[in-house]
Tab-separated table of C-alpha atoms and ligand atoms in Angstrom:
chain	number	residue	atom	x	y	z
A	296	MET	CA	305.080	46.706	112.652
A	297	VAL	CA	306.183	43.192	114.427
A	298	ILE	CA	303.954	41.799	117.823
A	299	VAL	CA	305.741	39.860	119.444
A	300	MET	CA	304.277	37.387	122.138
A	301	LYS	CA	304.738	36.548	124.767
A	302	LYS	CA	306.565	32.434	125.662
A	303	GLY	CA	303.511	30.351	126.761
A	304	CYS	CA	300.569	33.904	125.834
A	305	THR	CA	297.270	31.089	124.522
A	306	ARG	CA	295.529	30.354	121.045
A	307	GLU	CA	292.644	32.434	121.989
A	308	ASP	CA	295.517	35.129	123.049
A	309	LEU	CA	296.983	34.476	119.413
A	310	ALA	CA	292.981	34.885	117.860
A	311	ARG	CA	293.130	38.615	119.861
A	312	VAL	CA	295.350	39.456	118.249
A	313	THR	CA	295.209	38.388	114.613
A	314	SER	CA	291.221	39.969	114.700
A	315	ALA	CA	292.439	43.138	116.121
A	316	VAL	CA	294.675	43.005	112.604
A	317	GLU	CA	292.203	42.566	110.136
A	318	ASP	CA	289.727	44.274	112.214
A	319	LEU	CA	292.234	47.202	111.403
A	320	GLY	CA	291.865	45.978	107.198
A	321	LEU	CA	295.524	45.451	106.969
A	322	ARG	CA	296.991	41.576	107.138
A	323	ALA	CA	298.327	39.506	110.122
A	324	HIS	CA	301.807	37.072	109.223
A	325	VAL	CA	301.611	34.484	112.282
A	326	LEU	CA	305.749	33.878	112.976
A	327	PRO	CA	306.413	31.444	114.923
A	328	GLY	CA	309.789	30.755	116.258
A	329	VAL	CA	312.281	29.019	118.288
A	330	ASP	CA	311.589	30.690	121.833
A	331	ARG	CA	308.746	32.618	120.903
A	332	THR	CA	305.330	33.879	118.336
A	333	ALA	CA	304.959	36.114	116.301
A	334	ILE	CA	302.834	38.279	114.157
A	335	GLY	CA	303.934	40.017	112.128
A	336	VAL	CA	301.330	43.555	110.579
A	337	THR	CA	301.264	44.555	106.056
A	338	GLY	CA	298.512	46.402	104.492
A	339	ASN	CA	299.384	50.146	107.564
A	340	PRO	CA	299.447	53.118	104.625
A	341	GLY	CA	301.294	55.221	108.392
A	342	PRO	CA	302.617	54.100	111.355
A	343	LEU	CA	301.281	52.342	114.104
A	344	ASP	CA	300.686	52.629	117.704
A	345	PRO	CA	302.101	49.658	119.351
A	346	ASP	CA	299.669	51.203	123.082
A	347	ALA	CA	296.581	48.484	120.741
A	348	PHE	CA	298.175	45.818	120.483
A	349	GLU	CA	300.035	45.828	123.508
A	350	ARG	CA	296.800	46.416	125.508
A	351	LEU	CA	295.885	42.491	125.061
A	352	PRO	CA	296.822	39.513	126.468
A	353	GLY	CA	299.017	37.719	125.561
A	354	VAL	CA	301.529	40.548	123.843
A	355	ALA	CA	304.800	41.471	125.320
A	356	ARG	CA	305.964	44.225	122.543
A	357	ALA	CA	304.512	45.667	119.980
A	358	ILE	CA	307.755	47.083	117.662
A	359	PRO	CA	307.606	49.364	114.491
A	360	VAL	CA	309.533	47.753	111.668
A	361	SER	CA	311.547	50.901	109.807
A	362	GLN	CA	312.178	49.020	107.071
A	363	PRO	CA	310.150	49.318	103.341
A	364	PHE	CA	310.312	45.457	103.518
A	365	LYS	CA	308.248	44.054	106.056
A	366	LEU	CA	308.300	40.108	106.029
A	367	ALA	CA	311.682	39.962	105.306
A	368	SER	CA	313.591	42.304	107.872
A	369	ARG	CA	315.788	40.713	110.672
A	370	GLU	CA	313.572	43.310	112.504
A	371	MET	CA	309.923	41.497	111.624
A	372	ASN	CA	312.711	37.726	112.386
A	373	PRO	CA	315.220	38.517	113.798
A	374	ASN	CA	316.045	35.127	114.370
A	375	ASP	CA	318.087	32.931	110.392
A	376	THR	CA	315.674	31.755	108.066
A	377	VAL	CA	316.524	27.953	107.454
A	378	VAL	CA	314.811	26.392	104.777
A	379	ARG	CA	314.468	22.349	104.530
A	380	VAL	CA	315.595	21.528	100.691
A	381	GLY	CA	314.364	17.502	100.979
A	382	LYS	CA	316.879	15.989	104.183
A	383	ARG	CA	318.989	19.615	103.747
A	384	ALA	CA	318.345	22.723	105.238
A	385	ILE	CA	319.540	25.989	103.587
A	386	GLY	CA	320.614	29.184	106.426
A	387	ASP	CA	321.777	26.656	109.354
A	388	GLY	CA	325.566	27.553	108.396
A	389	GLY	CA	326.518	24.262	107.160
A	390	LEU	CA	327.630	24.442	103.082
A	391	PHE	CA	325.400	23.685	100.772
A	392	VAL	CA	326.418	23.342	96.701
A	393	ILE	CA	324.245	23.960	94.247
A	394	ALA	CA	325.944	23.231	90.715
A	395	GLY	CA	324.585	21.888	86.825
A	396	PRO	CA	324.983	22.837	83.243
A	397	CYS	CA	322.655	26.541	82.978
A	398	ALA	CA	320.043	24.236	80.594
A	399	VAL	CA	319.255	20.807	80.100
A	400	GLU	CA	320.438	19.480	76.803
A	401	ASN	CA	319.714	16.673	76.199
A	402	ALA	CA	319.810	13.168	79.076
A	403	ASP	CA	323.187	11.807	78.630
A	404	GLN	CA	323.884	15.595	78.943
A	405	ILE	CA	322.108	16.347	82.276
A	406	MET	CA	322.367	12.685	83.753
A	407	GLU	CA	326.116	12.369	83.112
A	408	THR	CA	326.221	16.179	84.592
A	409	ALA	CA	324.110	14.596	87.358
A	410	LEU	CA	326.404	11.874	88.294
A	411	ALA	CA	329.387	13.361	88.190
A	412	MET	CA	327.941	16.504	90.310
A	413	LYS	CA	326.417	13.113	92.161
A	414	SER	CA	330.204	12.370	92.945
A	415	ALA	CA	331.384	15.313	93.153
A	416	GLY	CA	329.515	16.278	96.795
A	417	ALA	CA	327.307	18.507	95.370
A	418	ASP	CA	323.601	19.349	96.979
A	419	ALA	CA	320.824	20.539	94.635
A	420	LEU	CA	321.197	19.435	90.797
A	421	ARG	CA	320.267	22.582	88.653
A	422	GLY	CA	319.886	23.088	84.965
A	423	GLY	CA	316.678	25.041	83.052
A	424	ALA	CA	314.279	23.334	81.174
A	425	PHE	CA	312.713	27.312	79.381
A	426	LYS	CA	315.348	30.115	79.595
A	427	PRO	CA	315.025	32.480	79.490
A	428	ARG	CA	318.122	34.492	76.782
A	429	SER	CA	318.990	37.326	76.427
A	430	SER	CA	317.940	36.839	72.095
A	431	PRO	CA	315.170	34.834	71.470
A	432	TYR	CA	317.151	33.216	68.866
A	433	SER	CA	320.046	31.125	71.107
A	434	PHE	CA	318.637	27.632	72.729
A	435	GLN	CA	315.204	28.501	74.924
A	436	GLY	CA	315.222	24.564	77.118
A	437	LEU	CA	313.385	22.394	76.068
A	438	GLY	CA	310.502	22.934	78.590
A	439	LYS	CA	309.044	19.557	79.790
A	440	GLU	CA	311.210	17.414	78.303
A	441	GLY	CA	313.649	19.044	80.703
A	442	LEU	CA	311.420	19.261	83.597
A	443	ILE	CA	311.559	15.752	82.610
A	444	LEU	CA	314.753	14.290	82.586
A	445	LEU	CA	315.710	16.766	85.974
A	446	ALA	CA	313.508	14.718	88.040
A	447	LYS	CA	315.449	10.995	86.535
A	448	ALA	CA	318.856	12.650	87.347
A	449	ARG	CA	317.028	13.356	91.086
A	450	GLU	CA	315.301	9.180	90.486
A	451	ALA	CA	319.102	8.597	89.848
A	452	THR	CA	321.388	11.018	92.505
A	453	GLY	CA	318.772	11.585	95.002
A	454	LEU	CA	319.090	15.089	94.180
A	455	PRO	CA	316.980	17.788	94.503
A	456	ILE	CA	316.436	19.939	91.622
A	457	VAL	CA	316.321	23.900	91.647
A	458	THR	CA	315.727	24.728	87.507
A	459	GLU	CA	313.856	28.471	86.800
A	460	ALA	CA	309.687	29.456	86.234
A	461	VAL	CA	310.291	31.896	83.443
A	462	ASP	CA	306.699	33.051	83.687
A	463	GLN	CA	302.699	32.404	85.433
A	464	ALA	CA	302.241	29.989	82.591
A	465	THR	CA	304.668	27.689	83.087
A	466	LEU	CA	305.040	28.572	87.438
A	467	GLY	CA	302.331	25.724	88.229
A	468	LEU	CA	304.334	22.528	86.011
A	469	VAL	CA	308.416	23.443	87.480
A	470	ALA	CA	306.368	23.714	91.162
A	471	GLU	CA	305.388	20.231	90.162
A	472	PHE	CA	308.848	18.594	89.119
A	473	ALA	CA	311.229	20.614	91.202
A	474	ASP	CA	312.362	20.620	95.020
A	475	VAL	CA	313.229	24.929	94.791
A	476	VAL	CA	312.259	27.234	92.225
A	477	GLN	CA	314.408	29.828	90.782
A	478	ILE	CA	312.991	32.997	89.166
A	479	GLY	CA	315.705	34.729	87.350
A	480	ALA	CA	317.728	37.699	87.492
A	481	ARG	CA	315.514	39.373	84.421
A	482	ASN	CA	312.616	38.360	87.027
A	483	MET	CA	313.032	39.074	90.311
A	484	GLN	CA	311.323	42.467	89.364
A	485	ASN	CA	308.019	40.613	87.891
A	486	TYR	CA	305.962	41.186	90.162
A	487	GLU	CA	302.154	39.450	89.398
A	488	LEU	CA	305.174	35.820	88.356
A	489	LEU	CA	306.131	37.103	92.414
A	490	LYS	CA	302.685	37.284	93.931
A	491	ARG	CA	302.197	33.636	92.186
A	492	ALA	CA	305.533	32.338	93.392
A	493	GLY	CA	303.957	33.056	97.034
A	494	LYS	CA	300.646	30.878	97.095
A	495	LEU	CA	303.420	27.589	96.307
A	496	ALA	CA	304.471	25.081	98.734
A	497	LYS	CA	307.612	24.906	97.564
A	498	PRO	CA	310.840	26.807	97.641
A	499	VAL	CA	311.486	29.743	95.412
A	500	LEU	CA	315.673	30.663	94.913
A	501	LEU	CA	315.109	34.539	94.133
A	502	LYS	CA	317.841	35.758	92.321
A	503	ARG	CA	319.089	39.593	92.552
A	504	GLY	CA	318.535	41.858	88.964
A	505	MET	CA	321.213	42.544	87.445
A	506	SER	CA	321.295	46.783	88.350
A	507	ALA	CA	318.598	46.165	91.482
A	508	THR	CA	319.503	46.983	94.889
A	509	LEU	CA	319.476	45.319	98.092
A	510	GLU	CA	316.323	48.096	98.619
A	511	ASP	CA	314.555	46.252	95.261
A	512	PHE	CA	316.208	42.810	96.055
A	513	LEU	CA	314.742	42.275	99.315
A	514	LEU	CA	311.327	44.092	98.237
A	515	ALA	CA	311.369	41.019	95.891
A	516	ALA	CA	311.278	38.873	98.077
A	517	GLU	CA	308.746	40.698	99.880
A	518	TYR	CA	306.052	39.687	97.523
A	519	VAL	CA	306.657	36.228	98.346
A	520	LEU	CA	306.863	36.280	101.701
A	521	ALA	CA	303.134	38.219	101.910
A	522	GLU	CA	301.376	36.301	99.698
A	523	GLY	CA	302.399	32.965	102.803
A	524	ASN	CA	305.678	31.433	101.289
A	525	PRO	CA	308.269	31.574	103.773
A	526	HIS	CA	310.572	29.788	102.398
A	527	VAL	CA	312.704	31.956	100.368
A	528	ILE	CA	316.048	31.729	99.189
A	529	LEU	CA	317.723	34.155	97.476
A	530	CYS	CA	320.766	34.558	96.098
A	531	GLU	CA	323.573	37.326	94.135
A	532	ARG	CA	324.240	36.636	90.529
A	533	GLY	CA	326.556	39.195	89.337
A	534	ILE	CA	325.260	43.572	88.866
A	535	ARG	CA	325.952	45.608	85.883
A	536	THR	CA	329.322	47.781	86.382
A	537	PHE	CA	331.467	49.948	84.766
A	538	SER	CA	333.359	46.916	85.085
A	539	HIS	CA	333.925	44.634	81.579
A	540	HIS	CA	336.869	42.796	82.810
A	541	ASN	CA	333.963	39.568	83.325
A	542	ARG	CA	330.035	39.448	82.675
A	543	TYR	CA	329.024	41.278	85.510
A	544	THR	CA	330.335	42.063	89.361
A	545	LEU	CA	330.581	39.787	91.283
A	546	ASP	CA	328.848	42.037	94.652
A	547	LEU	CA	329.971	39.561	96.796
A	548	SER	CA	329.657	42.874	99.835
A	549	VAL	CA	325.462	42.612	99.891
A	550	VAL	CA	325.510	39.301	101.555
A	551	PRO	CA	327.040	40.425	104.793
A	552	THR	CA	324.523	43.852	104.800
A	553	ALA	CA	322.289	41.863	103.436
A	554	ARG	CA	322.404	39.320	106.723
A	555	GLU	CA	322.168	42.167	108.365
A	556	VAL	CA	318.901	43.819	106.726
A	557	CYS	CA	317.070	40.095	106.796
A	558	HIS	CA	316.728	36.451	108.218
A	559	LEU	CA	316.665	34.940	104.984
A	560	PRO	CA	319.145	32.605	103.444
A	561	ILE	CA	321.657	33.670	100.643
A	562	PHE	CA	323.949	32.072	97.536
A	563	VAL	CA	326.754	33.315	95.255
A	564	ASP	CA	326.574	32.159	91.603
A	565	PRO	CA	330.196	33.165	91.031
A	566	SER	CA	329.314	31.457	87.609
A	567	HIS	CA	326.422	34.058	86.485
A	568	ALA	CA	329.161	36.386	87.679
A	569	THR	CA	331.867	35.666	85.706
A	570	GLY	CA	331.025	33.948	82.922
A	571	ARG	CA	333.999	32.816	82.989
A	572	ARG	CA	335.377	29.522	83.723
A	573	GLU	CA	338.995	30.738	84.349
A	574	ALA	CA	337.315	32.960	87.231
A	575	VAL	CA	334.628	30.513	89.039
A	576	PRO	CA	336.461	28.939	91.655
A	577	ALA	CA	337.379	31.664	93.318
A	578	MET	CA	334.497	33.756	93.603
A	579	ALA	CA	333.281	29.930	95.083
A	580	ARG	CA	330.484	28.025	93.694
A	581	ALA	CA	329.959	26.744	89.885
A	582	GLU	CA	327.687	25.465	87.168
A	583	PHE	CA	328.664	22.297	85.534
A	584	HIS	CA	328.896	20.736	82.262
A	585	PRO	CA	329.527	17.420	81.465
A	586	SER	CA	331.961	19.469	77.928
A	587	PRO	CA	331.233	23.008	77.797
A	588	ASP	CA	332.949	23.515	74.967
A	589	GLU	CA	329.353	22.391	73.380
A	590	ALA	CA	327.634	23.379	75.537
A	591	LEU	CA	324.272	25.631	74.062
A	592	SER	CA	324.294	28.424	77.140
A	593	ASP	CA	326.923	29.433	79.391
A	594	GLY	CA	329.415	26.530	78.633
A	595	ARG	CA	331.643	29.209	79.026
A	596	GLN	CA	331.586	29.414	82.411
A	597	ALA	CA	330.801	26.105	83.127
A	598	LEU	CA	333.858	23.865	84.998
A	599	ARG	CA	334.225	20.686	83.977
A	600	PRO	CA	333.520	17.692	85.972
A	601	GLN	CA	337.239	17.267	87.618
A	602	GLN	CA	338.003	21.328	87.984
A	603	GLY	CA	334.305	20.570	89.821
A	604	ALA	CA	334.865	18.299	92.395
A	605	GLU	CA	338.556	19.928	93.053
A	606	LEU	CA	336.546	22.878	93.665
A	607	PHE	CA	334.025	21.566	95.946
A	608	ALA	CA	337.033	19.838	98.341
A	609	GLN	CA	338.153	22.808	99.381
A	610	LEU	CA	334.768	24.798	99.564
A	611	ARG	CA	334.234	21.903	102.439
A	612	ALA	CA	338.232	22.532	103.694
A	613	ILE	CA	337.130	25.884	103.720
A	614	ALA	CA	333.353	25.183	105.513
A	615	ALA	CA	335.083	23.379	107.988
A	616	ILE	CA	337.625	26.765	109.408
A	617	VAL	CA	335.338	28.663	109.964
A	618	ALA	CA	332.937	26.816	111.255
A	619	ARG	CA	335.412	26.105	113.532
A	620	LYS	CA	337.041	29.856	114.067
A	621	ALA	CA	332.401	30.187	115.134
A	622	GLU	CA	333.523	27.077	117.694
A	623	ALA	CA	336.688	29.396	118.617
A	624	VAL	CA	334.824	33.512	119.396
A	625	ARG	CA	331.665	31.169	120.489
B	279	PEP	C1	320.617	31.093	85.420
B	279	PEP	O1	320.891	30.580	86.923
B	279	PEP	O2	321.790	30.139	84.571
B	279	PEP	C2	320.254	32.531	85.213
B	279	PEP	C3	319.257	32.860	84.303
B	279	PEP	O3	320.998	33.443	86.157
B	279	PEP	P1	320.689	34.880	86.283
B	279	PEP	O4	318.639	34.488	86.136
B	279	PEP	O5	321.276	35.390	87.366
B	279	PEP	O6	321.231	35.445	84.603
B	280	MN	MN1	322.768	29.825	82.733
């Protein structure tokens, strides 16, 4: 249930509603909004009586949430969530490009890529220091050394860093270095990791599991939100289907549907979704590597720097047209 407070309600009103929720053994999540404050209620096994809350001073309405994911739902928060990363915002309608190699491999590779990404106009640098690989014999990442190299690349370029945490043991370390902590497709249903990520004060980029339904995906996001971290960014990265012309199938159709039912921003990762650089520009956002043919992981999908610069220019042009169209219909 979401309890919408009246405009101008007092702090005492809010405290009274919060106590009423907690007295029932439930959790109250205060959700400050642009023009009103709401309190999300979670933990109730069945429907709650709206009257019990609408009776309290300062309450405008108490609305049951029909979706299984509560805090992630549009019913709970009709406004788009905007996540701040450094001086930039994700989810405010602007274009935001995260680019970089699959993995940090060495000092030159990540620095060279970061500088190329910066001049191509990327908004954030990505690269894994801890890698969840399908094979135990594949390169597993540089670990802490990779994080240090990412921090140096951030220092040189000013680009915020997006990097993955693969387990609870290293989550804290990753969060110390990262501007955005990525939780990958393989860990989307690692609920204990999600709960821990919910305690971080850093944004979390949650990638969709390759066989997760939209509901599975949003319930995974709910785990992070429910622990108190509201800064969750979704990412569609391709799902398993019967098609094998590309590595996965980019489920673009999940984007509008997710946005209907959920207020969190959503990215698309066309690199992992296709696994082939030829298919990436068409699918719209890139992974980069200075010499992809020698990459230790996912080189086949990495664009060359020049290809990336061209793609970013196209994306900016498309974003400008879409923004103009949005202006026109307003
Ligand atoms: C990655 O971003 O490098 C990655 C491993 O992605 P995914 O979890 O989507 O496979
Ligand atoms: Mn990868």
